[in-house]
XYZ file of C-alpha atoms in Angstrom:
725
model
C 22.529 33.472 -126.705
C 21.414 35.512 -129.762
C 18.108 36.948 -128.939
C 16.618 37.423 -132.393
C 13.262 39.261 -131.545
C 11.624 40.189 -128.382
C 8.330 38.061 -129.286
C 10.356 35.112 -130.354
C 10.049 35.364 -134.202
C 12.940 34.737 -136.446
C 14.754 37.897 -137.804
C 15.451 41.148 -135.924
C 12.794 44.189 -135.211
C 13.659 45.991 -138.505
C 13.493 42.801 -140.596
C 9.489 42.892 -140.099
C 7.604 44.516 -142.861
C 6.152 47.738 -141.334
C 7.864 47.729 -138.051
C 8.746 51.123 -136.385
C 11.752 51.242 -134.246
C 10.378 51.466 -130.623
C 6.810 50.134 -131.390
C 5.390 47.700 -129.142
C 5.351 44.065 -129.966
C 2.241 41.867 -129.420
C 2.981 41.614 -125.633
C 2.790 45.342 -125.604
C 6.506 45.413 -124.414
C 8.959 47.681 -126.690
C 10.092 46.188 -129.634
C 13.010 48.031 -130.276
C 16.696 46.747 -129.514
C 17.623 50.104 -127.538
C 18.447 51.014 -124.129
C 14.745 51.173 -123.235
C 13.999 47.801 -124.366
C 16.797 46.502 -122.379
C 15.816 48.610 -119.283
C 12.200 47.418 -119.524
C 13.219 43.633 -119.395
C 15.603 43.910 -116.729
C 12.907 45.719 -114.717
C 10.099 43.249 -115.721
C 12.773 40.262 -114.570
C 13.931 41.879 -111.682
C 11.001 40.590 -109.445
C 11.914 36.695 -110.532
C 15.445 37.239 -109.704
C 14.611 38.651 -106.452
C 12.112 35.626 -105.650
C 15.006 33.192 -106.249
C 17.727 35.227 -104.228
C 15.479 36.550 -101.349
C 18.375 36.619 -98.814
C 20.475 38.748 -101.269
C 17.508 40.814 -102.371
C 16.646 41.434 -98.795
C 20.064 42.550 -97.695
C 20.891 44.506 -100.908
C 17.452 46.337 -100.267
C 18.386 47.270 -96.372
C 21.990 48.629 -97.306
C 20.261 50.979 -99.801
C 17.429 51.998 -97.446
C 20.084 52.456 -94.455
C 22.384 54.638 -96.843
C 19.695 56.981 -97.880
C 18.519 57.557 -94.359
C 21.684 58.101 -93.073
C 23.025 60.203 -96.230
C 25.972 58.163 -96.597
C 25.414 57.291 -99.967
C 26.860 60.978 -100.723
C 28.539 61.711 -97.349
C 31.453 59.639 -95.683
C 30.295 57.956 -92.687
C 33.326 58.693 -90.658
C 32.526 62.027 -90.347
C 28.941 61.819 -88.629
C 29.298 62.597 -84.920
C 27.761 59.127 -84.566
C 30.038 57.011 -86.346
C 31.598 55.162 -83.215
C 27.968 54.241 -82.153
C 27.646 52.065 -85.357
C 31.138 51.393 -86.127
C 32.895 47.617 -84.665
C 36.431 46.842 -84.062
C 38.609 46.658 -80.860
C 37.439 49.723 -79.203
C 34.128 48.973 -79.792
C 34.944 45.640 -77.528
C 36.855 47.707 -75.039
C 33.806 50.422 -74.481
C 31.423 47.580 -74.388
C 29.524 48.448 -77.546
C 28.733 45.000 -78.670
C 25.532 45.923 -80.855
C 28.077 47.275 -83.399
C 29.260 43.946 -84.230
C 25.432 43.505 -85.881
C 24.578 47.087 -86.630
C 27.700 48.439 -88.382
C 26.979 45.265 -90.794
C 24.391 47.613 -92.749
C 26.874 50.844 -93.115
C 29.761 51.823 -95.349
C 32.635 54.095 -94.849
C 32.538 56.103 -97.986
C 29.932 56.790 -100.916
C 32.390 54.865 -103.257
C 32.585 51.859 -100.932
C 28.542 52.110 -100.814
C 28.253 51.419 -104.458
C 31.155 48.863 -104.817
C 29.975 47.037 -101.798
C 26.099 46.959 -102.800
C 27.262 45.658 -106.341
C 29.431 43.140 -105.308
C 27.454 41.718 -102.645
C 24.259 41.459 -105.004
C 26.576 39.841 -107.529
C 28.878 37.685 -105.430
C 26.122 36.469 -102.962
C 23.286 36.242 -105.232
C 25.437 34.001 -107.313
C 26.289 31.689 -104.443
C 22.729 31.985 -103.174
C 21.517 30.266 -106.357
C 24.412 27.566 -105.792
C 23.994 26.973 -102.101
C 20.522 27.557 -101.197
C 18.962 30.214 -99.424
C 19.190 28.794 -95.992
C 22.739 27.900 -96.499
C 24.070 31.228 -97.748
C 22.097 33.181 -95.317
C 23.791 31.133 -92.445
C 27.302 31.314 -93.678
C 27.028 34.877 -94.242
C 25.711 35.804 -90.952
C 28.279 33.356 -88.983
C 30.956 34.529 -91.487
C 30.187 38.366 -90.968
C 29.926 37.687 -87.360
C 32.690 35.572 -86.655
C 35.234 37.498 -88.967
C 34.825 40.854 -87.560
C 34.659 39.795 -84.062
C 37.727 37.340 -84.406
C 39.914 40.157 -85.969
C 38.792 42.566 -83.449
C 39.794 40.016 -80.563
C 42.966 39.124 -82.734
C 44.452 42.728 -82.910
C 43.438 43.651 -79.507
C 45.501 40.450 -78.111
C 48.330 41.448 -80.336
C 48.359 45.259 -79.430
C 49.836 44.367 -76.186
C 53.066 43.354 -78.097
C 55.644 45.804 -79.407
C 53.844 45.395 -82.829
C 53.115 48.950 -84.117
C 50.879 47.603 -86.670
C 48.713 45.762 -84.273
C 48.727 48.721 -82.046
C 47.088 50.721 -84.679
C 44.802 48.733 -85.927
C 43.347 48.041 -82.782
C 42.521 51.568 -82.505
C 40.549 51.485 -85.643
C 36.624 51.190 -86.492
C 35.171 49.516 -89.250
C 31.763 48.777 -90.811
C 30.166 46.928 -93.956
C 29.049 43.451 -94.824
C 32.074 42.492 -97.291
C 33.354 39.806 -94.653
C 30.278 37.710 -94.648
C 30.218 38.078 -98.700
C 33.915 36.490 -98.900
C 32.770 33.886 -96.550
C 30.085 32.790 -98.591
C 32.222 32.967 -101.741
C 34.690 30.719 -100.046
C 32.270 28.104 -98.718
C 30.470 28.068 -102.160
C 33.799 27.375 -103.731
C 33.791 23.741 -102.468
C 30.715 23.124 -104.476
C 32.227 24.020 -107.734
C 34.224 21.154 -109.722
C 37.668 21.937 -111.736
C 38.782 24.167 -112.827
C 37.023 26.780 -111.351
C 37.273 25.695 -107.899
C 40.762 26.052 -108.043
C 40.433 29.597 -109.787
C 38.169 31.001 -107.254
C 40.037 29.751 -104.321
C 43.419 31.177 -105.940
C 41.879 34.650 -106.595
C 40.010 34.702 -102.752
C 43.422 33.949 -101.486
C 45.546 35.966 -103.294
C 43.388 38.731 -102.522
C 43.018 38.248 -98.807
C 47.030 37.694 -98.521
C 48.114 40.511 -100.691
C 45.807 43.135 -99.176
C 47.023 41.876 -95.351
C 50.530 41.779 -96.135
C 50.782 45.218 -97.868
C 47.772 47.157 -96.293
C 46.656 45.500 -93.445
C 43.265 47.019 -91.915
C 40.849 45.549 -89.738
C 38.893 44.650 -92.753
C 41.868 42.674 -94.489
C 42.294 40.708 -91.131
C 38.550 39.690 -91.217
C 38.766 38.794 -94.715
C 41.444 36.389 -94.590
C 39.787 34.854 -91.301
C 36.572 34.578 -93.130
C 38.433 33.293 -96.514
C 40.621 30.619 -94.580
C 37.848 29.430 -92.390
C 35.332 29.163 -95.061
C 37.218 27.223 -97.412
C 37.752 24.860 -94.666
C 34.371 24.543 -93.722
C 32.960 24.568 -97.109
C 35.277 21.559 -98.143
C 34.191 19.796 -95.181
C 30.642 20.003 -95.306
C 29.890 20.327 -98.979
C 33.130 19.593 -100.801
C 32.542 17.809 -104.303
C 36.082 16.885 -104.847
C 38.785 15.800 -102.615
C 41.550 17.960 -101.438
C 42.714 21.612 -102.058
C 45.312 21.261 -104.499
C 45.307 21.310 -108.363
C 44.042 18.265 -109.980
C 45.520 18.670 -113.618
C 49.063 19.559 -115.014
C 47.128 22.633 -116.890
C 45.625 23.658 -113.818
C 49.034 23.645 -111.997
C 50.622 25.467 -114.642
C 48.220 28.091 -114.897
C 48.478 28.494 -110.981
C 51.981 28.884 -111.294
C 51.816 31.482 -113.967
C 49.349 33.424 -112.557
C 51.225 33.395 -108.876
C 54.227 34.827 -110.499
C 52.506 37.528 -112.355
C 50.768 38.636 -109.182
C 53.847 38.670 -107.350
C 55.604 41.211 -109.659
C 52.020 43.000 -110.412
C 52.164 43.422 -106.577
C 55.330 44.970 -106.636
C 54.277 47.515 -109.186
C 51.206 48.040 -107.004
C 52.992 49.044 -103.781
C 55.368 51.528 -106.076
C 52.492 53.362 -107.303
C 50.267 53.252 -103.889
C 52.373 53.094 -101.081
C 50.795 52.131 -97.557
C 51.245 51.406 -94.202
C 51.193 47.439 -93.578
C 51.813 44.750 -90.988
C 55.738 45.177 -91.545
C 55.859 48.938 -91.765
C 55.696 51.653 -94.236
C 55.945 50.838 -97.975
C 56.028 54.420 -98.915
C 59.821 54.612 -100.549
C 60.557 51.133 -100.197
C 59.606 49.973 -103.624
C 62.305 49.920 -106.510
C 62.556 52.377 -109.179
C 59.644 52.316 -111.545
C 61.827 51.349 -114.496
C 63.417 48.484 -112.476
C 59.838 47.543 -111.766
C 58.729 47.352 -115.372
C 61.729 45.655 -116.462
C 61.192 42.862 -113.658
C 57.763 42.764 -114.937
C 58.698 42.060 -118.469
C 61.166 39.632 -117.648
C 59.156 37.683 -114.729
C 56.357 37.748 -117.447
C 58.354 35.851 -119.765
C 59.463 33.235 -117.363
C 55.801 32.732 -116.257
C 54.618 32.265 -119.615
C 57.093 29.699 -120.298
C 55.682 27.973 -116.606
C 52.157 27.993 -118.403
C 53.631 25.934 -120.975
C 55.592 23.482 -118.596
C 58.913 24.140 -119.590
C 61.442 22.607 -117.340
C 63.947 25.846 -117.744
C 61.360 28.154 -116.654
C 60.828 26.091 -113.482
C 64.262 26.221 -112.492
C 64.509 29.913 -113.191
C 61.102 30.217 -110.602
C 62.730 28.000 -107.942
C 65.769 30.206 -108.025
C 64.045 33.426 -107.904
C 61.827 32.148 -105.276
C 64.560 30.929 -102.889
C 66.322 34.259 -103.184
C 63.352 35.961 -102.364
C 62.696 33.812 -99.341
C 66.393 34.507 -98.278
C 65.733 37.993 -98.883
C 62.569 37.958 -96.631
C 64.403 36.379 -94.102
C 67.008 38.883 -93.926
C 64.348 41.723 -93.950
C 62.533 39.911 -91.246
C 65.920 40.039 -89.078
C 66.249 43.543 -89.808
C 63.035 44.402 -88.668
C 63.080 42.485 -85.306
C 66.325 44.325 -84.593
C 64.187 47.427 -84.819
C 66.312 48.768 -87.982
C 63.818 49.630 -91.020
C 66.452 49.573 -94.222
C 64.309 50.908 -97.313
C 62.703 48.007 -99.089
C 62.581 45.567 -96.268
C 58.678 45.412 -95.584
C 58.011 45.107 -99.391
C 60.854 42.430 -99.303
C 59.190 40.598 -96.655
C 55.868 40.647 -97.512
C 57.152 39.666 -101.172
C 58.932 36.611 -99.527
C 55.631 35.492 -97.817
C 53.984 35.408 -101.305
C 57.184 33.753 -102.403
C 56.630 30.959 -100.029
C 53.058 29.628 -101.674
C 54.685 29.753 -104.845
C 57.593 28.025 -104.147
C 55.682 25.376 -102.338
C 53.300 24.882 -105.529
C 56.503 24.540 -107.773
C 58.263 22.094 -105.937
C 55.540 20.000 -104.803
C 53.897 20.037 -108.098
C 57.365 19.695 -110.161
C 56.189 17.142 -112.542
C 53.762 19.442 -114.231
C 56.839 21.245 -115.526
C 58.289 18.291 -117.648
C 58.737 19.932 -121.163
C 62.200 19.378 -121.906
C 64.988 21.512 -122.723
C 66.323 21.893 -126.169
C 69.478 19.962 -125.517
C 70.740 16.180 -125.999
C 69.778 14.080 -123.511
C 71.502 10.522 -122.543
C 69.545 7.789 -123.877
C 68.184 9.476 -126.722
C 67.279 12.864 -127.907
C 64.523 15.254 -126.422
C 61.192 15.880 -128.448
C 62.651 19.624 -129.983
C 61.276 21.302 -132.791
C 64.010 19.627 -134.830
C 63.646 15.883 -133.417
C 59.956 16.415 -133.522
C 60.096 17.522 -137.297
C 62.333 14.496 -138.125
C 60.239 12.170 -136.277
C 57.055 13.364 -138.346
C 58.786 12.927 -141.488
C 59.737 9.504 -140.617
C 56.092 8.578 -139.770
C 54.800 9.815 -142.943
C 57.458 8.321 -144.945
C 57.299 4.385 -143.334
C 54.023 4.685 -141.912
C 52.877 3.361 -138.432
C 50.446 1.342 -136.256
C 47.173 3.166 -134.634
C 49.011 4.275 -132.012
C 52.187 5.703 -133.561
C 50.932 9.542 -134.020
C 51.064 9.402 -129.901
C 54.717 9.092 -130.304
C 55.334 12.397 -131.751
C 53.448 14.335 -128.616
C 56.135 16.518 -127.164
C 56.815 14.773 -123.594
C 58.318 11.511 -125.507
C 61.682 10.941 -126.343
C 63.370 9.672 -129.800
C 65.888 6.844 -130.440
C 66.601 7.316 -134.086
C 67.798 3.804 -135.764
C 71.489 3.501 -136.602
C 70.270 3.555 -140.546
C 68.591 6.748 -139.903
C 65.461 5.353 -141.508
C 63.299 5.205 -138.574
C 62.816 5.638 -134.576
C 61.646 4.604 -131.303
C 59.602 6.858 -129.218
C 59.896 6.289 -125.402
C 59.614 7.843 -122.092
C 61.999 7.487 -118.922
C 60.407 7.036 -115.648
C 61.428 4.944 -112.417
C 64.707 3.739 -114.375
C 62.776 2.226 -117.085
C 62.954 3.237 -121.009
C 59.170 2.686 -121.965
C 58.594 2.408 -125.800
C 55.595 3.695 -127.032
C 53.908 1.805 -129.745
C 55.677 0.075 -132.540
C 58.506 1.270 -133.702
C 58.488 3.606 -136.698
C 60.618 1.676 -139.009
C 60.241 0.150 -142.609
C 58.504 -3.125 -142.580
C 60.829 -5.986 -141.752
C 63.179 -4.392 -139.744
C 61.043 -4.093 -136.181
C 63.387 -7.084 -134.669
C 66.734 -4.765 -135.433
C 64.795 -1.585 -134.161
C 64.051 -3.521 -130.791
C 67.688 -4.898 -130.673
C 69.234 -1.144 -131.016
C 66.876 -0.060 -128.533
C 67.710 -2.565 -125.657
C 71.277 -1.872 -126.669
C 70.636 1.710 -125.977
C 68.694 1.123 -122.852
C 71.508 -1.067 -121.316
C 74.031 1.709 -122.016
C 71.982 4.303 -120.125
C 71.434 1.805 -116.943
C 67.736 1.550 -117.871
C 65.268 -1.358 -118.258
C 63.674 -1.319 -121.468
C 60.333 -2.557 -122.696
C 57.897 -2.353 -125.050
C 54.299 -0.971 -124.646
C 50.946 -0.982 -126.747
C 52.705 -3.091 -129.477
C 51.041 -5.021 -132.307
C 51.295 -8.669 -132.860
C 54.049 -8.254 -135.644
C 56.252 -6.454 -133.344
C 55.397 -8.627 -130.439
C 56.459 -11.686 -132.639
C 59.774 -9.758 -133.444
C 60.754 -9.017 -129.706
C 59.907 -12.815 -128.761
C 62.485 -13.678 -131.326
C 64.859 -11.613 -129.507
C 64.301 -13.476 -126.462
C 61.677 -11.238 -125.068
C 58.570 -12.052 -123.487
C 54.830 -10.714 -124.108
C 51.598 -10.147 -122.672
C 48.443 -8.981 -123.909
C 47.414 -5.733 -121.930
C 44.593 -4.559 -124.065
C 42.770 -4.907 -127.450
C 42.423 -2.392 -129.997
C 39.039 -1.606 -131.391
C 39.026 -1.226 -135.195
C 35.775 -0.283 -137.256
C 36.416 -0.838 -141.102
C 34.777 1.920 -142.882
C 34.174 0.827 -146.476
C 31.278 -1.215 -146.058
C 29.882 0.579 -143.168
C 26.392 0.888 -142.866
C 24.116 1.345 -139.600
C 21.689 -1.369 -140.323
C 20.397 -4.315 -138.418
C 19.539 -4.862 -134.467
C 23.269 -4.338 -133.587
C 23.051 -0.724 -134.532
C 20.328 -0.165 -132.798
C 21.566 2.338 -130.180
C 23.782 4.133 -132.811
C 20.895 4.624 -135.089
C 18.540 6.014 -132.003
C 21.286 8.318 -131.259
C 21.640 9.814 -134.708
C 17.718 10.082 -134.595
C 17.568 11.936 -131.573
C 20.544 14.300 -132.540
C 18.519 15.317 -135.552
C 15.388 15.688 -133.778
C 17.293 17.977 -131.282
C 19.008 20.036 -133.794
C 22.672 18.748 -132.632
C 25.207 19.566 -135.313
C 28.062 17.320 -135.857
C 31.149 19.152 -137.222
C 34.486 17.512 -138.035
C 37.167 20.442 -137.754
C 40.568 21.409 -136.904
C 40.359 22.879 -133.238
C 43.356 25.293 -133.641
C 41.041 27.074 -136.146
C 38.026 27.610 -134.327
C 36.719 30.857 -132.420
C 37.830 31.608 -128.743
C 34.101 31.059 -127.967
C 34.290 27.185 -129.154
C 37.908 26.553 -127.729
C 36.999 27.779 -124.337
C 33.795 25.588 -124.347
C 36.211 22.850 -125.324
C 38.593 23.063 -122.393
C 35.796 23.565 -119.970
C 34.310 20.319 -121.168
C 37.549 18.531 -120.734
C 38.631 20.237 -117.452
C 35.071 19.156 -115.940
C 35.471 15.860 -116.956
C 39.086 15.437 -115.423
C 37.389 17.244 -112.289
C 35.009 14.325 -111.881
C 37.774 11.658 -111.690
C 39.250 10.677 -108.429
C 42.876 11.366 -109.699
C 44.787 13.815 -111.740
C 44.279 13.771 -115.595
C 46.297 10.502 -117.403
C 49.390 11.069 -119.617
C 51.323 9.083 -121.925
C 48.545 7.385 -124.384
C 45.919 9.706 -123.214
C 46.125 12.884 -124.761
C 44.017 16.112 -123.990
C 43.008 19.317 -125.666
C 46.922 20.621 -126.255
C 47.367 17.413 -128.127
C 44.147 18.139 -129.936
C 44.986 21.370 -131.069
C 47.664 19.990 -133.690
C 46.862 20.781 -137.256
C 47.179 17.210 -138.243
C 44.595 16.206 -135.671
C 40.888 16.427 -137.030
C 38.451 17.214 -134.127
C 34.647 16.005 -134.003
C 32.435 18.444 -132.153
C 28.883 18.344 -131.288
C 27.106 21.524 -131.292
C 23.686 22.612 -130.982
C 21.349 25.263 -132.386
C 22.681 27.986 -129.638
C 26.192 27.256 -130.520
C 26.917 25.419 -127.284
C 29.445 22.383 -127.497
C 27.949 19.198 -125.923
C 30.812 16.792 -126.762
C 34.349 16.611 -128.116
C 36.265 13.896 -129.771
C 39.831 14.048 -131.585
C 40.845 11.905 -134.314
C 44.695 11.076 -134.470
C 46.182 10.385 -138.185
C 47.342 6.516 -138.847
C 49.915 7.155 -141.823
C 50.993 4.084 -144.098
C 54.107 3.976 -146.060
C 54.174 6.887 -148.927
C 52.553 9.694 -146.612
C 49.190 8.013 -147.199
C 46.279 8.379 -144.276
C 45.209 4.880 -143.884
C 42.676 5.619 -140.867
C 42.179 7.494 -137.972
C 42.600 6.875 -134.236
C 40.161 7.896 -131.426
C 41.737 9.873 -128.569
C 40.030 12.611 -126.696
C 36.450 11.688 -125.844
C 34.664 13.846 -123.625
C 31.189 15.056 -123.141
C 29.002 17.812 -121.430
C 27.623 16.581 -118.255
C 24.314 18.508 -118.773
C 24.445 17.962 -122.320
C 23.108 15.485 -125.143
C 23.091 12.155 -123.438
C 24.039 10.008 -126.310
C 26.286 12.716 -127.640
C 29.285 10.020 -127.922
C 27.173 7.557 -130.061
C 26.327 10.515 -132.281
C 29.651 11.687 -132.598
C 31.399 8.564 -133.331
C 29.339 7.419 -135.601
C 29.113 10.795 -137.676
C 32.688 10.791 -137.441
C 32.842 7.330 -139.147
C 30.481 8.434 -141.834
C 32.502 11.441 -142.659
C 35.751 9.955 -142.498
C 34.910 7.281 -144.648
C 33.248 9.824 -147.424
C 36.955 11.282 -147.327
C 38.475 7.926 -148.088
C 39.833 6.652 -145.164
C 39.893 2.615 -144.773
C 39.174 2.271 -140.937
C 38.899 3.860 -137.482
C 40.663 2.963 -134.336
C 38.401 3.407 -131.431
C 41.835 2.779 -129.367
C 42.364 0.203 -126.670
C 41.468 1.025 -123.053
C 44.369 -0.049 -120.635
C 44.117 -3.009 -118.645
C 40.901 -3.931 -120.410
C 40.083 -6.616 -122.766
C 37.137 -8.979 -123.832
C 36.679 -12.584 -123.921
C 36.586 -14.941 -120.997
C 39.650 -17.179 -121.888
C 41.393 -18.698 -118.613
C 44.256 -16.518 -117.193
C 47.176 -17.062 -115.273
C 50.768 -15.866 -114.437
C 50.970 -12.162 -115.727
C 48.012 -12.022 -117.464
C 45.919 -12.763 -114.060
C 47.870 -9.821 -112.048
C 47.138 -7.559 -115.066
C 43.812 -8.564 -114.949
C 43.541 -7.810 -111.216
C 45.215 -4.504 -111.793
C 42.626 -3.769 -114.265
C 39.774 -4.497 -111.886
C 41.018 -2.117 -108.998
C 41.554 0.589 -111.675
C 38.057 0.217 -112.796
C 36.219 2.442 -110.267
C 38.855 5.173 -110.976
C 38.922 5.427 -114.782
C 36.605 3.039 -116.180
C 38.735 1.435 -118.656
C 36.590 -1.704 -118.724
C 33.239 0.246 -119.135
C 34.637 2.318 -122.051
C 35.901 -1.159 -123.521
C 32.254 -2.312 -123.429
C 31.013 0.833 -124.817
C 33.160 0.741 -127.726
C 31.379 -2.624 -128.462
C 28.362 -0.881 -129.789
C 30.395 -0.263 -132.996
C 30.867 -3.624 -133.778
C 34.698 -3.530 -134.058
C 36.892 -6.429 -135.111
C 39.796 -6.433 -132.186
C 43.193 -6.771 -132.497
C 45.530 -7.555 -129.328
C 47.894 -4.788 -127.809
C 50.773 -6.325 -125.920
C 53.388 -5.340 -123.434
C 56.970 -6.688 -124.252
C 59.520 -7.105 -121.349
C 62.822 -9.418 -121.043
C 62.546 -10.628 -117.538
C 59.769 -11.209 -115.055
C 62.461 -9.677 -112.311
C 61.729 -6.052 -114.279
C 57.922 -6.328 -113.922
C 57.735 -4.553 -111.030
C 60.007 -1.759 -111.812
C 57.691 -1.837 -115.165
C 54.901 -1.440 -113.246
C 55.929 1.624 -111.311
C 56.874 3.069 -114.285
C 53.881 2.897 -116.055
C 52.058 4.404 -113.033
C 54.580 7.050 -113.432
C 53.804 7.570 -117.048
C 50.095 7.497 -116.890
C 50.144 9.384 -113.475
C 53.425 11.238 -112.851
C 51.865 13.562 -110.256
C 50.063 11.146 -108.378
C 51.257 9.459 -104.737
C 50.452 6.317 -103.681
C 48.508 7.627 -100.732
C 46.185 9.344 -103.680
C 45.790 6.146 -105.269
C 44.980 4.400 -102.272
C 42.531 7.226 -101.077
C 40.931 7.249 -104.572
C 40.449 3.257 -104.435
C 38.624 3.111 -101.248
C 36.676 6.195 -101.816
C 35.229 4.647 -104.967
C 34.815 0.981 -103.534
């Protein structure tokens, strides 16, 4: 937030006539913008902050007082002769000093740990207390701290009876601190967060706990690992706002895989620079030479970046690396068990354990890494840069339907017609070639394009179908012996004579008036040209919207932020006076012959949950007016899959699709979305599915599910349906 003046008046302090730097304002507070003014505001706000987080404030106060009285603020605690009387661990259990498992919470081993521990406790637990509430945060912190340190002490004490040297060493160690309880609170609170922050917090916690245990392995690390593990499970069960622990979107999966790979190679660098004694032995001198590690860092970093982009070849490289590292860890474990400890074995074993998690993510979520290789594929060509450029050129030249721009999204393939004047954009799923939207071909040649596409599919052993085609192409398909069924309705708003007058536009006028009253501004921009702060808000809104669903984000005809970054796409933003984005829409171009943009199609439509309530009505209406002024003839609000208006009697395939649409309604609200678009008084144009034989419909249905939800299992679909019913 931009604070223009301490007293709330516009302009900075220096802008006010006669003002002197540091002079008090009308409230008696320092008016300058220097450190004194900032410190004064911070001290003044401190009592209010403490009142909101009384548990955190109380613990921090006790830590500070104990640190000052015991002199551990400037003197290491382990040097004190009474250290063993306050430090917990397996020795305290053996000696019967059970009070240390409570008293030891409020001490720190070194002055550096005192400063860092107090600060981290105040920030982490304070933020969690605001979200969980004081009672819950206090209960979790106390139980997590006590359970973590007692459990860790008992565990290492029991393991010390084995030949494991590490366990015997840690069983002699004593420790102090409240960090275990703090991490338990963070782990539990992560369950109350929505995507993508839930996964990010959990990944950071788990990476920290795992790496610290594998390569350092102190008593603190053991208690931290127990607290994080139990905290995540308990938090998810009691207060989880989203089901499961896995990534919910393709982008989350890619970022998690990217982060995991980077952490793996950085861990190797940290072990080299800071050797230690871990559970598997001494890491001193085990790591590879620094130059080798730096080369690995560059190479693996490149692969990790391509994983972040969802590249298939990077997935294969990462899987091969993972398998090799896991095999190396198995060999290292065998050598350690045989009491032979060659150089590098402890590091190889620790890295192998980390690679198991990375490999599991890559294998189980392999559908997130489907961006194709740059090579020719059977049954068409992949959407590499050359073919994408060719397809876009043809689309600009001959024009297309309201959905044709979706055919040039990267995950599609192209079949270019034999005369080279057009193409069919399609995807392959479950043995089906799903052509998306109308063939992009010159007028009057749709039937020939359909015939060629069917022949290409047969040659590749695929079942062809045409999805989301207009009446014209549906007629051409029927002329070729295909069958068609209406699956949706495109909602089109004509712009030349658009005026929001009359009773039917009441909701739209109300949204526009309220937005003006609240200072909300509409901007039509190229998203890729926006500042990082705006782009970050757009991504956060989009991922929060996806996180509210019972299933991962859909693809195929439903784009996201990545598609909105295309420089040919307009993006509508609703921005308030503070720069906060309340909603985002994206508009895809609809080309006519000769490169003329006839209209625009609505794709992304997402809002901030706590923002301006009628923001969608405001953004769509504002976009219609601005695009009309720029010469557009119409806008398409798109058709919701498996949703249509009217009360006509249905039979056969239509009835099955109607029931499927009803079943999907609790999950994605297609029919509710269709009803919302009726506020803009559109005209309706049928959208069809074309197929050759009823026997193909089961496979086509499965292929469409895979196209829209490539990473979702049948179990997830059923679980989401029951949970929303």
